[in-house]
Amino acid sequence: MARPLGRHRAIASISVSLLLAAFVLLLLVAISLPIIKPIYILALQSTIQVQHTTVATELRFGVWGVCAANTVGNQATAVANCFGPQLGYQVPPSLASLIGITPEVTSILTKVLLVLLILHPIAAGLSLLSLFFSLFMASHLVSVLALLLAVLSGIASTIVFAADLALVIIARSKVKNLTEGQFTVVFGNAVWMVLAAMVVTWFASVVLSARACYCCGVKKRHQEDDDYYNPYGYANSGGYVSTGYRY
């Protein structure tokens, strides 16, 4: 019976580690604020500098909701008054009024976030599938499937990162014009987490291609059945010939 990581041990270990890291990053972003409050896509901040205040100075937008935060300098001293989790949310007027912003401004952000709500879980799901199939590198067919899923996950994470980046840049320009410079839009940490997941996923795809395509020093041995792993050898002309191990 085939051991999942018995063959191509180095390639399997590297690819599994990379895909696991990518999946964790994408999963955290997919269940970001208000479920995981420290992780958010973008923030709408007041440009008026305050030293101490009990009034919210920032709105943080996640995939599933929005939270008002009291920020002094670059550090959030409190995150409260959250709305969500909800599918396709709108910022309540009461929450927007905490930082003195109009519903017109918040509607610009929430319309685009509805698209991102769908893309983030899809990218995380594809990453999980590629991680699962990368555990069975003994089978050449499964390794090809893992490579295909890793490429699809890399494409999905690239699209998500581009969408996050475009959202912040476009929203920053529109909000600046509507609020006459009193508010600005800044990147959240979720954008950089998606970037890291994208880079890691593409690197994992390169590693998986070495196994699936027999390149980068990985070669198929003569008369070796790639879908059946027998560490003691295979039958040949009535006897057993040792195939050895390959790492």
Coordinates of N, CA and C in Angstrom, one line a residue:
M1 N 0.9 -1.2 0.0 CA 0.0 0.0 0.0 C 0.9 1.2 0.0
A2 N 0.5 2.2 -0.7 CA 1.3 3.4 -0.9 C 1.3 4.3 0.3
R3 N 2.5 4.7 0.7 CA 2.6 5.7 1.8 C 2.4 7.1 1.2
P4 N 1.6 8.0 1.8 CA 1.3 9.3 1.2 C 2.6 10.1 0.8
L5 N 3.6 10.1 1.7 CA 4.8 10.9 1.5 C 6.0 10.0 1.4
G6 N 5.8 8.8 1.0 CA 6.9 7.8 0.9 C 7.8 8.2 -0.2
R7 N 7.3 8.6 -1.3 CA 8.2 9.0 -2.4 C 8.3 10.5 -2.5
H8 N 9.4 10.9 -3.1 CA 9.6 12.3 -3.4 C 9.5 13.1 -2.1
R9 N 10.2 12.6 -1.1 CA 9.9 13.1 0.3 C 10.3 14.6 0.4
A10 N 11.3 15.0 -0.2 CA 11.7 16.5 -0.1 C 10.7 17.3 -0.8
I11 N 10.3 17.0 -2.1 CA 9.3 17.7 -2.8 C 8.0 17.8 -2.1
A12 N 7.6 16.7 -1.5 CA 6.3 16.6 -0.8 C 6.3 17.5 0.4
S13 N 7.4 17.4 1.2 CA 7.5 18.2 2.4 C 7.5 19.7 2.1
I14 N 8.2 20.1 1.1 CA 8.3 21.5 0.7 C 6.9 22.0 0.3
S15 N 6.3 21.3 -0.6 CA 5.0 21.7 -1.2 C 3.9 21.7 -0.1
V16 N 3.9 20.7 0.7 CA 2.9 20.7 1.8 C 3.1 21.9 2.7
S17 N 4.3 22.2 3.1 CA 4.6 23.3 4.0 C 4.1 24.6 3.4
L18 N 4.5 24.8 2.1 CA 4.1 26.0 1.4 C 2.6 26.2 1.3
L19 N 1.9 25.1 0.9 CA 0.5 25.2 0.7 C -0.2 25.3 2.0
L20 N 0.3 24.7 3.0 CA -0.3 24.9 4.4 C -0.2 26.4 4.8
A21 N 0.9 27.0 4.6 CA 1.1 28.4 5.0 C 0.1 29.3 4.1
A22 N 0.0 29.0 2.8 CA -0.9 29.8 2.0 C -2.3 29.6 2.4
F23 N -2.7 28.4 2.7 CA -4.1 28.1 3.2 C -4.4 28.8 4.5
V24 N -3.5 28.8 5.4 CA -3.8 29.5 6.7 C -4.0 31.0 6.5
L25 N -3.1 31.6 5.7 CA -3.2 33.0 5.4 C -4.5 33.4 4.7
L26 N -4.9 32.6 3.7 CA -6.1 32.9 3.0 C -7.3 32.6 3.8
L27 N -7.3 31.6 4.7 CA -8.4 31.3 5.6 C -8.6 32.5 6.6
L28 N -7.5 33.0 7.2 CA -7.6 34.1 8.1 C -8.2 35.3 7.5
V29 N -7.8 35.6 6.2 CA -8.4 36.7 5.5 C -9.9 36.5 5.2
A30 N -10.2 35.2 4.8 CA -11.6 34.9 4.5 C -12.5 35.1 5.6
I31 N -12.0 34.9 6.9 CA -12.9 35.0 8.1 C -12.4 36.2 8.9
S32 N -12.0 37.3 8.2 CA -11.5 38.5 8.8 C -12.6 39.2 9.6
L33 N -12.3 40.4 9.9 CA -13.2 41.3 10.7 C -14.6 41.2 10.2
P34 N -15.6 41.1 11.0 CA -15.6 41.2 12.5 C -15.4 39.9 13.2
I35 N -15.2 38.8 12.5 CA -15.0 37.5 13.1 C -13.6 37.5 13.8
I36 N -12.6 37.9 13.0 CA -11.2 38.1 13.6 C -10.9 39.6 13.5
K37 N -11.1 40.3 14.5 CA -11.0 41.7 14.5 C -9.7 42.3 14.1
P38 N -8.5 41.7 14.4 CA -7.3 42.3 14.0 C -7.0 42.3 12.5
I39 N -7.7 41.5 11.8 CA -7.5 41.4 10.3 C -8.6 42.1 9.6
Y40 N -8.2 43.0 8.7 CA -9.1 43.8 7.9 C -8.5 44.2 6.6
I41 N -9.4 44.5 5.6 CA -8.9 44.8 4.2 C -8.5 46.2 4.1
L42 N -9.3 47.1 4.6 CA -9.0 48.5 4.5 C -9.6 49.3 5.7
A43 N -9.1 50.5 5.9 CA -9.6 51.3 7.0 C -9.9 52.7 6.5
L44 N -11.0 53.3 6.9 CA -11.3 54.7 6.6 C -11.0 55.5 7.8
Q45 N -9.9 56.3 7.7 CA -9.4 57.0 8.9 C -9.6 58.5 8.8
S46 N -9.8 59.1 9.9 CA -9.9 60.6 10.0 C -8.5 61.1 10.0
T47 N -8.2 62.2 9.2 CA -6.9 62.8 9.0 C -6.6 63.8 10.1
I48 N -7.6 64.1 11.0 CA -7.5 65.0 12.1 C -6.8 64.3 13.2
Q49 N -5.6 64.8 13.6 CA -4.8 64.1 14.7 C -5.4 64.5 16.0
V50 N -5.7 63.4 16.8 CA -6.2 63.6 18.2 C -5.3 62.8 19.1
Q51 N -5.1 63.3 20.3 CA -4.3 62.6 21.3 C -5.1 61.7 22.2
H52 N -6.2 62.1 22.7 CA -7.0 61.2 23.5 C -8.5 61.6 23.2
T53 N -9.3 60.5 22.9 CA -10.7 60.7 22.6 C -11.4 59.4 22.8
T54 N -12.7 59.6 23.1 CA -13.5 58.4 23.3 C -14.4 58.2 22.0
V55 N -14.3 59.1 21.1 CA -15.0 59.0 19.8 C -14.2 58.2 18.8
A56 N -14.9 57.4 18.0 CA -14.2 56.6 17.0 C -13.6 57.5 16.0
T57 N -12.4 57.1 15.5 CA -11.7 57.9 14.5 C -11.4 57.1 13.3
E58 N -11.9 55.8 13.2 CA -11.6 54.9 12.1 C -12.7 53.9 11.9
L59 N -13.0 53.6 10.7 CA -13.8 52.4 10.3 C -13.0 51.4 9.6
R60 N -13.0 50.2 10.1 CA -12.2 49.1 9.5 C -13.2 48.1 8.8
F61 N -12.9 47.8 7.6 CA -13.7 47.0 6.7 C -13.1 45.6 6.5
G62 N -13.8 44.6 6.9 CA -13.4 43.2 6.6 C -14.3 42.5 5.6
V63 N -14.1 41.3 5.4 CA -14.9 40.5 4.4 C -16.4 40.4 4.8
W64 N -16.6 40.3 6.1 CA -18.0 40.0 6.6 C -18.6 41.1 7.4
G65 N -17.9 42.2 7.6 CA -18.5 43.3 8.3 C -17.5 44.5 8.5
V66 N -17.9 45.4 9.4 CA -17.2 46.6 9.6 C -17.2 46.9 11.1
C67 N -16.1 47.5 11.6 CA -16.0 47.9 13.0 C -15.5 49.3 13.1
A68 N -15.9 50.0 14.1 CA -15.4 51.3 14.5 C -14.3 51.2 15.5
A69 N -13.2 51.9 15.2 CA -12.0 51.8 16.1 C -11.6 53.2 16.5
N70 N -11.1 53.3 17.8 CA -10.5 54.5 18.3 C -9.0 54.4 18.1
T71 N -8.4 55.3 17.3 CA -7.0 55.2 16.9 C -6.3 56.4 17.4
V72 N -5.2 56.2 18.0 CA -4.3 57.3 18.4 C -3.0 57.1 17.7
G73 N -2.6 58.0 16.8 CA -1.4 57.8 16.0 C -1.7 56.7 15.0
N74 N -0.8 55.7 15.0 CA -1.1 54.5 14.2 C -1.5 53.3 14.9
Q75 N -1.8 53.5 16.2 CA -2.2 52.3 17.0 C -3.7 52.4 17.4
A76 N -4.4 51.3 17.2 CA -5.8 51.3 17.6 C -5.9 51.0 19.1
T77 N -6.5 51.9 19.9 CA -6.6 51.7 21.3 C -7.8 50.8 21.7
A78 N -8.8 50.8 20.8 CA -10.0 50.0 21.0 C -10.7 49.7 19.7
V79 N -11.3 48.5 19.6 CA -12.1 48.2 18.5 C -13.4 47.7 19.0
A80 N -14.5 48.4 18.7 CA -15.8 48.1 19.2 C -16.9 48.5 18.2
N81 N -18.1 48.4 18.6 CA -19.3 48.8 17.7 C -19.2 48.1 16.4
C82 N -19.1 46.8 16.3 CA -18.9 46.1 15.1 C -20.3 45.7 14.5
F83 N -20.4 45.6 13.2 CA -21.6 45.2 12.5 C -21.3 44.0 11.6
G84 N -22.0 43.0 11.8 CA -21.8 41.7 11.1 C -21.5 40.6 12.1
P85 N -21.1 39.4 11.6 CA -20.9 39.0 10.2 C -22.2 38.9 9.4
Q86 N -22.2 39.4 8.2 CA -23.3 39.4 7.3 C -22.9 39.3 5.9
L87 N -23.7 38.6 5.1 CA -23.4 38.5 3.6 C -23.9 39.8 2.9
G88 N -22.9 40.5 2.3 CA -23.2 41.7 1.6 C -23.8 42.8 2.5
Y89 N -22.9 43.3 3.4 CA -23.4 44.2 4.4 C -23.3 45.6 4.0
Q90 N -24.1 46.5 4.7 CA -24.1 47.9 4.5 C -23.7 48.5 5.8
V91 N -23.0 49.6 5.8 CA -22.6 50.3 7.1 C -23.8 51.0 7.7
P92 N -24.2 50.7 8.9 CA -25.3 51.4 9.5 C -25.0 52.9 9.7
P93 N -26.0 53.8 9.5 CA -25.7 55.2 9.7 C -25.2 55.6 11.0
S94 N -25.7 54.8 12.0 CA -25.3 55.1 13.4 C -23.8 54.8 13.6
L95 N -23.3 53.8 12.9 CA -21.8 53.5 12.9 C -21.0 54.5 12.2
A96 N -21.5 54.9 11.0 CA -20.8 55.9 10.2 C -20.7 57.2 10.9
S97 N -21.8 57.5 11.7 CA -21.8 58.8 12.3 C -20.8 58.9 13.5
L98 N -20.3 57.8 13.9 CA -19.3 57.8 15.0 C -18.0 58.6 14.6
I99 N -17.7 58.5 13.3 CA -16.5 59.2 12.9 C -16.9 60.4 12.0
G100 N -18.2 60.7 11.9 CA -18.6 61.8 11.2 C -18.6 61.7 9.7
I101 N -18.8 60.5 9.1 CA -18.7 60.2 7.7 C -20.1 60.1 7.2
T102 N -20.4 60.4 5.9 CA -21.7 60.3 5.3 C -21.9 58.9 4.8
P103 N -23.2 58.5 4.7 CA -23.5 57.1 4.0 C -23.0 57.0 2.6
E104 N -22.9 58.2 1.9 CA -22.5 58.2 0.5 C -21.1 57.6 0.4
V105 N -20.2 58.0 1.3 CA -18.8 57.6 1.3 C -18.7 56.1 1.6
T106 N -19.4 55.6 2.6 CA -19.3 54.2 3.0 C -19.9 53.3 2.0
S107 N -20.9 53.8 1.2 CA -21.5 52.9 0.2 C -20.5 52.6 -0.9
I108 N -19.6 53.5 -1.2 CA -18.6 53.3 -2.2 C -17.7 52.1 -1.8
L109 N -17.4 51.9 -0.6 CA -16.6 50.8 -0.1 C -17.3 49.5 -0.1
T110 N -18.6 49.5 0.4 CA -19.3 48.3 0.6 C -19.7 47.6 -0.7
K111 N -20.0 48.4 -1.8 CA -20.4 47.8 -3.0 C -19.3 46.9 -3.6
V112 N -18.1 47.3 -3.5 CA -17.0 46.5 -4.1 C -16.6 45.4 -3.1
L113 N -16.8 45.5 -1.9 CA -16.5 44.5 -0.9 C -17.4 43.3 -1.1
L114 N -18.6 43.4 -1.7 CA -19.5 42.3 -2.0 C -18.8 41.3 -2.9
V115 N -18.1 41.8 -3.9 CA -17.4 41.0 -4.9 C -16.2 40.2 -4.1
L116 N -15.5 40.9 -3.3 CA -14.4 40.3 -2.5 C -14.9 39.3 -1.5
L117 N -16.1 39.4 -1.1 CA -16.7 38.4 -0.1 C -16.7 37.1 -0.8
I118 N -17.0 37.0 -2.1 CA -17.1 35.7 -2.8 C -15.7 35.2 -3.1
L119 N -14.8 36.1 -3.5 CA -13.5 35.7 -4.0 C -12.6 35.1 -2.9
H120 N -12.6 35.7 -1.7 CA -11.7 35.3 -0.7 C -11.9 33.8 -0.2
P121 N -13.2 33.4 0.0 CA -13.4 32.0 0.4 C -13.1 31.0 -0.8
I122 N -13.3 31.5 -2.0 CA -13.0 30.6 -3.1 C -11.5 30.3 -3.2
A123 N -10.7 31.4 -3.0 CA -9.2 31.2 -3.0 C -8.8 30.3 -1.9
A124 N -9.4 30.5 -0.7 CA -9.0 29.6 0.5 C -9.4 28.2 0.2
G125 N -10.6 27.9 -0.4 CA -11.0 26.6 -0.7 C -10.1 25.9 -1.7
L126 N -9.7 26.6 -2.8 CA -8.8 26.0 -3.7 C -7.4 25.7 -3.1
S127 N -7.0 26.5 -2.2 CA -5.8 26.3 -1.5 C -5.9 25.0 -0.6
L128 N -7.0 24.8 0.0 CA -7.2 23.6 0.8 C -7.2 22.4 0.0
L129 N -7.8 22.4 -1.2 CA -7.9 21.2 -2.0 C -6.5 20.9 -2.5
S130 N -5.7 21.9 -2.9 CA -4.3 21.6 -3.4 C -3.5 21.0 -2.3
L131 N -3.7 21.5 -1.1 CA -3.0 21.0 0.1 C -3.3 19.6 0.3
F132 N -4.6 19.2 0.2 CA -5.0 17.8 0.5 C -4.3 16.9 -0.5
F133 N -4.4 17.2 -1.8 CA -3.9 16.3 -2.8 C -2.4 16.2 -2.8
S134 N -1.7 17.3 -2.3 CA -0.3 17.2 -2.3 C 0.3 16.3 -1.2
L135 N -0.6 15.7 -0.4 CA -0.2 14.7 0.6 C 0.0 13.4 0.0
F136 N -0.4 13.2 -1.2 CA -0.3 11.9 -1.9 C 0.6 11.9 -3.1
M137 N 1.8 12.2 -2.9 CA 2.8 12.4 -4.0 C 3.2 11.1 -4.6
A138 N 2.9 9.9 -4.0 CA 3.3 8.7 -4.6 C 2.6 8.4 -5.9
S139 N 1.4 8.9 -6.1 CA 0.7 8.8 -7.3 C 1.0 9.9 -8.3
H140 N 1.4 9.6 -9.5 CA 1.7 10.6 -10.5 C 0.4 11.4 -10.9
L141 N -0.7 10.6 -11.0 CA -2.0 11.2 -11.4 C -2.4 12.3 -10.3
V142 N -2.3 11.9 -9.1 CA -2.7 12.8 -8.0 C -1.8 14.0 -7.9
S143 N -0.5 13.8 -8.2 CA 0.5 14.9 -8.2 C 0.1 15.9 -9.3
V144 N -0.3 15.4 -10.4 CA -0.7 16.3 -11.5 C -2.0 17.1 -11.1
L145 N -2.9 16.4 -10.4 CA -4.1 17.1 -10.0 C -3.8 18.1 -8.9
A146 N -2.8 17.8 -8.0 CA -2.4 18.8 -7.0 C -1.8 20.0 -7.7
L147 N -1.0 19.8 -8.7 CA -0.4 20.9 -9.4 C -1.4 21.8 -10.1
L148 N -2.4 21.1 -10.7 CA -3.5 21.9 -11.3 C -4.2 22.8 -10.3
L149 N -4.6 22.2 -9.2 CA -5.3 22.9 -8.1 C -4.4 24.0 -7.6
A150 N -3.1 23.8 -7.4 CA -2.2 24.8 -6.9 C -2.1 26.0 -7.9
V151 N -2.1 25.7 -9.2 CA -2.1 26.8 -10.2 C -3.4 27.6 -10.1
L152 N -4.5 26.9 -10.0 CA -5.8 27.6 -9.9 C -5.9 28.4 -8.6
S153 N -5.3 27.9 -7.6 CA -5.3 28.6 -6.3 C -4.4 29.9 -6.5
G154 N -3.3 29.7 -7.2 CA -2.4 30.8 -7.4 C -3.1 31.9 -8.3
I155 N -3.8 31.5 -9.3 CA -4.6 32.5 -10.1 C -5.6 33.2 -9.2
A156 N -6.4 32.4 -8.4 CA -7.4 33.0 -7.6 C -6.8 34.0 -6.6
S157 N -5.7 33.6 -5.9 CA -5.1 34.5 -5.0 C -4.5 35.8 -5.7
T158 N -4.1 35.6 -6.9 CA -3.6 36.8 -7.7 C -4.7 37.7 -8.0
I159 N -5.9 37.2 -8.4 CA -7.0 38.0 -8.7 C -7.5 38.7 -7.4
V160 N -7.5 38.0 -6.3 CA -8.0 38.6 -5.0 C -7.0 39.7 -4.6
F161 N -5.7 39.5 -4.7 CA -4.8 40.6 -4.4 C -5.0 41.8 -5.3
A162 N -5.1 41.5 -6.6 CA -5.3 42.7 -7.5 C -6.6 43.4 -7.2
A163 N -7.7 42.7 -6.8 CA -8.9 43.3 -6.5 C -8.8 44.1 -5.2
D164 N -8.1 43.5 -4.2 CA -7.9 44.3 -2.9 C -7.1 45.5 -3.2
L165 N -6.1 45.4 -4.0 CA -5.2 46.6 -4.2 C -6.0 47.7 -5.0
A166 N -6.8 47.2 -6.0 CA -7.5 48.2 -6.8 C -8.6 48.9 -5.9
L167 N -9.2 48.1 -5.0 CA -10.3 48.6 -4.1 C -9.7 49.8 -3.3
V168 N -8.6 49.5 -2.7 CA -8.0 50.5 -1.8 C -7.6 51.8 -2.5
I169 N -7.0 51.6 -3.7 CA -6.5 52.7 -4.5 C -7.7 53.6 -5.0
I170 N -8.7 52.9 -5.6 CA -9.8 53.6 -6.1 C -10.6 54.3 -5.0
A171 N -10.8 53.6 -3.9 CA -11.6 54.1 -2.8 C -10.9 55.3 -2.2
R172 N -9.5 55.3 -2.1 CA -8.8 56.4 -1.5 C -9.0 57.6 -2.4
S173 N -9.0 57.5 -3.7 CA -9.1 58.6 -4.6 C -10.5 59.2 -4.4
K174 N -11.6 58.4 -4.4 CA -12.9 58.9 -4.3 C -13.3 59.5 -3.0
V175 N -12.8 58.9 -1.9 CA -13.1 59.4 -0.6 C -12.4 60.7 -0.3
K176 N -11.2 60.9 -0.9 CA -10.4 62.1 -0.7 C -11.2 63.3 -1.4
N177 N -11.8 63.0 -2.5 CA -12.6 64.0 -3.2 C -13.9 64.4 -2.5
L178 N -14.5 63.3 -2.0 CA -15.8 63.6 -1.3 C -15.7 64.2 0.1
T179 N -14.6 64.0 0.7 CA -14.5 64.5 2.1 C -13.5 65.6 2.2
E180 N -13.0 66.1 1.1 CA -12.1 67.3 1.1 C -10.9 67.1 1.9
G181 N -10.4 65.8 1.9 CA -9.1 65.5 2.7 C -9.3 65.3 4.1
Q182 N -10.5 65.3 4.7 CA -10.7 65.0 6.1 C -10.6 63.6 6.5
F183 N -10.8 62.7 5.5 CA -10.7 61.2 5.7 C -9.8 60.6 4.6
T184 N -9.1 59.6 4.9 CA -8.3 58.8 4.0 C -8.5 57.3 4.1
V185 N -8.2 56.6 3.0 CA -8.3 55.2 3.1 C -6.9 54.6 3.1
V186 N -6.7 53.6 4.0 CA -5.4 53.0 4.1 C -5.5 51.5 4.0
F187 N -4.4 50.9 3.6 CA -4.4 49.4 3.4 C -4.5 48.7 4.8
G188 N -5.3 47.6 4.8 CA -5.3 46.8 6.0 C -4.3 45.6 5.8
N189 N -4.0 45.0 6.9 CA -3.0 43.9 6.9 C -3.5 42.7 6.1
A190 N -4.8 42.5 5.8 CA -5.3 41.4 5.0 C -4.7 41.5 3.6
V191 N -4.5 42.7 3.1 CA -4.0 42.8 1.7 C -2.6 42.2 1.6
W192 N -1.8 42.4 2.6 CA -0.4 41.9 2.6 C -0.4 40.4 2.9
M193 N -1.3 39.9 3.6 CA -1.4 38.5 3.9 C -1.8 37.8 2.6
V194 N -2.7 38.3 1.8 CA -3.0 37.7 0.5 C -1.8 37.8 -0.4
L195 N -1.1 38.8 -0.4 CA 0.1 38.9 -1.2 C 1.1 37.8 -0.9
A196 N 1.3 37.6 0.4 CA 2.2 36.5 0.9 C 1.7 35.2 0.5
A197 N 0.4 34.9 0.6 CA -0.2 33.7 0.2 C 0.0 33.4 -1.3
M198 N -0.2 34.5 -2.1 CA 0.0 34.4 -3.5 C 1.4 34.0 -3.9
V199 N 2.4 34.6 -3.3 CA 3.8 34.3 -3.6 C 4.1 32.9 -3.2
V200 N 3.7 32.5 -2.0 CA 3.9 31.1 -1.6 C 3.2 30.1 -2.4
T201 N 2.0 30.3 -2.9 CA 1.3 29.4 -3.7 C 2.0 29.2 -5.1
W202 N 2.4 30.3 -5.7 CA 3.1 30.1 -7.0 C 4.5 29.4 -6.8
F203 N 5.1 29.6 -5.7 CA 6.4 28.9 -5.5 C 6.1 27.4 -5.3
A204 N 5.0 27.1 -4.6 CA 4.6 25.7 -4.4 C 4.2 25.0 -5.7
S205 N 3.7 25.8 -6.6 CA 3.3 25.3 -7.9 C 4.6 24.9 -8.7
V206 N 5.6 25.7 -8.5 CA 6.9 25.3 -9.2 C 7.5 24.0 -8.6
V207 N 7.4 23.9 -7.3 CA 7.9 22.7 -6.7 C 7.1 21.5 -7.1
L208 N 5.8 21.6 -7.2 CA 4.9 20.5 -7.6 C 5.1 20.1 -9.0
S209 N 5.4 21.1 -9.9 CA 5.7 20.8 -11.3 C 6.9 19.9 -11.5
A210 N 7.9 20.0 -10.5 CA 9.0 19.1 -10.6 C 8.7 17.7 -10.5
R211 N 7.7 17.4 -9.7 CA 7.2 16.0 -9.5 C 6.2 15.6 -10.7
A212 N 5.3 16.5 -11.0 CA 4.3 16.1 -12.0 C 4.9 16.0 -13.4
C213 N 5.9 16.8 -13.7 CA 6.5 16.9 -15.1 C 7.8 16.2 -15.2
Y214 N 8.3 15.6 -14.1 CA 9.6 15.0 -14.1 C 10.7 15.9 -14.5
C215 N 10.8 17.0 -13.9 CA 11.9 18.0 -14.2 C 12.6 18.4 -13.0
C216 N 13.6 19.3 -13.1 CA 14.4 19.8 -12.0 C 15.1 18.7 -11.2
G217 N 15.6 17.7 -11.9 CA 16.3 16.6 -11.3 C 15.4 15.4 -10.9
V218 N 14.1 15.5 -11.1 CA 13.2 14.4 -10.8 C 13.0 13.6 -12.0
K219 N 13.4 12.3 -12.1 CA 13.3 11.5 -13.3 C 12.5 10.2 -13.0
K220 N 11.8 9.8 -14.0 CA 11.1 8.5 -13.9 C 12.0 7.4 -14.2
R221 N 12.1 6.4 -13.3 CA 13.0 5.3 -13.5 C 12.4 4.2 -14.5
H222 N 13.2 3.5 -15.1 CA 12.8 2.5 -16.1 C 11.9 1.5 -15.4
Q223 N 10.8 1.1 -16.1 CA 9.8 0.1 -15.7 C 9.2 0.4 -14.4
E224 N 9.1 1.7 -14.0 CA 8.5 2.0 -12.7 C 7.1 2.4 -12.8
D225 N 6.2 1.7 -12.1 CA 4.8 2.1 -12.1 C 4.6 3.2 -11.1
D226 N 4.3 4.4 -11.5 CA 4.2 5.5 -10.6 C 2.9 5.5 -9.8
D227 N 2.0 4.7 -10.1 CA 0.7 4.7 -9.3 C 0.7 3.5 -8.4
Y228 N 1.8 2.8 -8.3 CA 1.9 1.7 -7.3 C 3.2 1.7 -6.6
Y229 N 3.2 1.9 -5.3 CA 4.5 2.0 -4.6 C 4.8 0.7 -3.8
N230 N 5.9 0.1 -4.2 CA 6.3 -1.1 -3.4 C 7.8 -1.0 -3.1
P231 N 8.1 -0.7 -1.8 CA 9.5 -0.4 -1.5 C 10.4 -1.6 -1.7
Y232 N 9.9 -2.8 -1.8 CA 10.7 -4.0 -2.0 C 11.0 -4.4 -3.4
G233 N 10.3 -3.7 -4.3 CA 10.6 -4.0 -5.7 C 9.3 -4.4 -6.4
Y234 N 9.5 -4.7 -7.7 CA 8.4 -5.1 -8.5 C 8.7 -6.4 -9.3
A235 N 7.7 -7.1 -9.6 CA 7.9 -8.4 -10.3 C 8.4 -8.2 -11.7
N236 N 9.4 -8.9 -12.0 CA 10.0 -8.8 -13.4 C 10.6 -10.1 -13.8
S237 N 10.0 -10.8 -14.8 CA 10.5 -12.1 -15.3 C 10.5 -13.1 -14.2
G238 N 9.5 -13.1 -13.4 CA 9.5 -14.2 -12.4 C 10.2 -13.9 -11.1
G239 N 10.9 -12.8 -11.0 CA 11.7 -12.5 -9.8 C 11.4 -11.1 -9.4
Y240 N 12.1 -10.6 -8.3 CA 11.9 -9.3 -7.8 C 13.2 -8.5 -8.1
V241 N 13.1 -7.3 -8.6 CA 14.2 -6.4 -8.8 C 14.0 -5.2 -8.0
S242 N 15.0 -4.9 -7.2 CA 14.8 -3.8 -6.2 C 14.8 -2.5 -7.0
T243 N 13.7 -1.7 -6.7 CA 13.6 -0.3 -7.3 C 14.3 0.8 -6.4
G244 N 14.5 0.5 -5.2 CA 15.1 1.4 -4.3 C 14.1 2.5 -3.9
Y245 N 14.6 3.5 -3.2 CA 13.8 4.6 -2.7 C 14.2 5.9 -3.5
R246 N 13.2 6.7 -3.7 CA 13.5 8.0 -4.3 C 13.0 9.1 -3.4
Y247 N 13.8 10.1 -3.2 CA 13.5 11.2 -2.2 C 13.3 12.5 -3.0

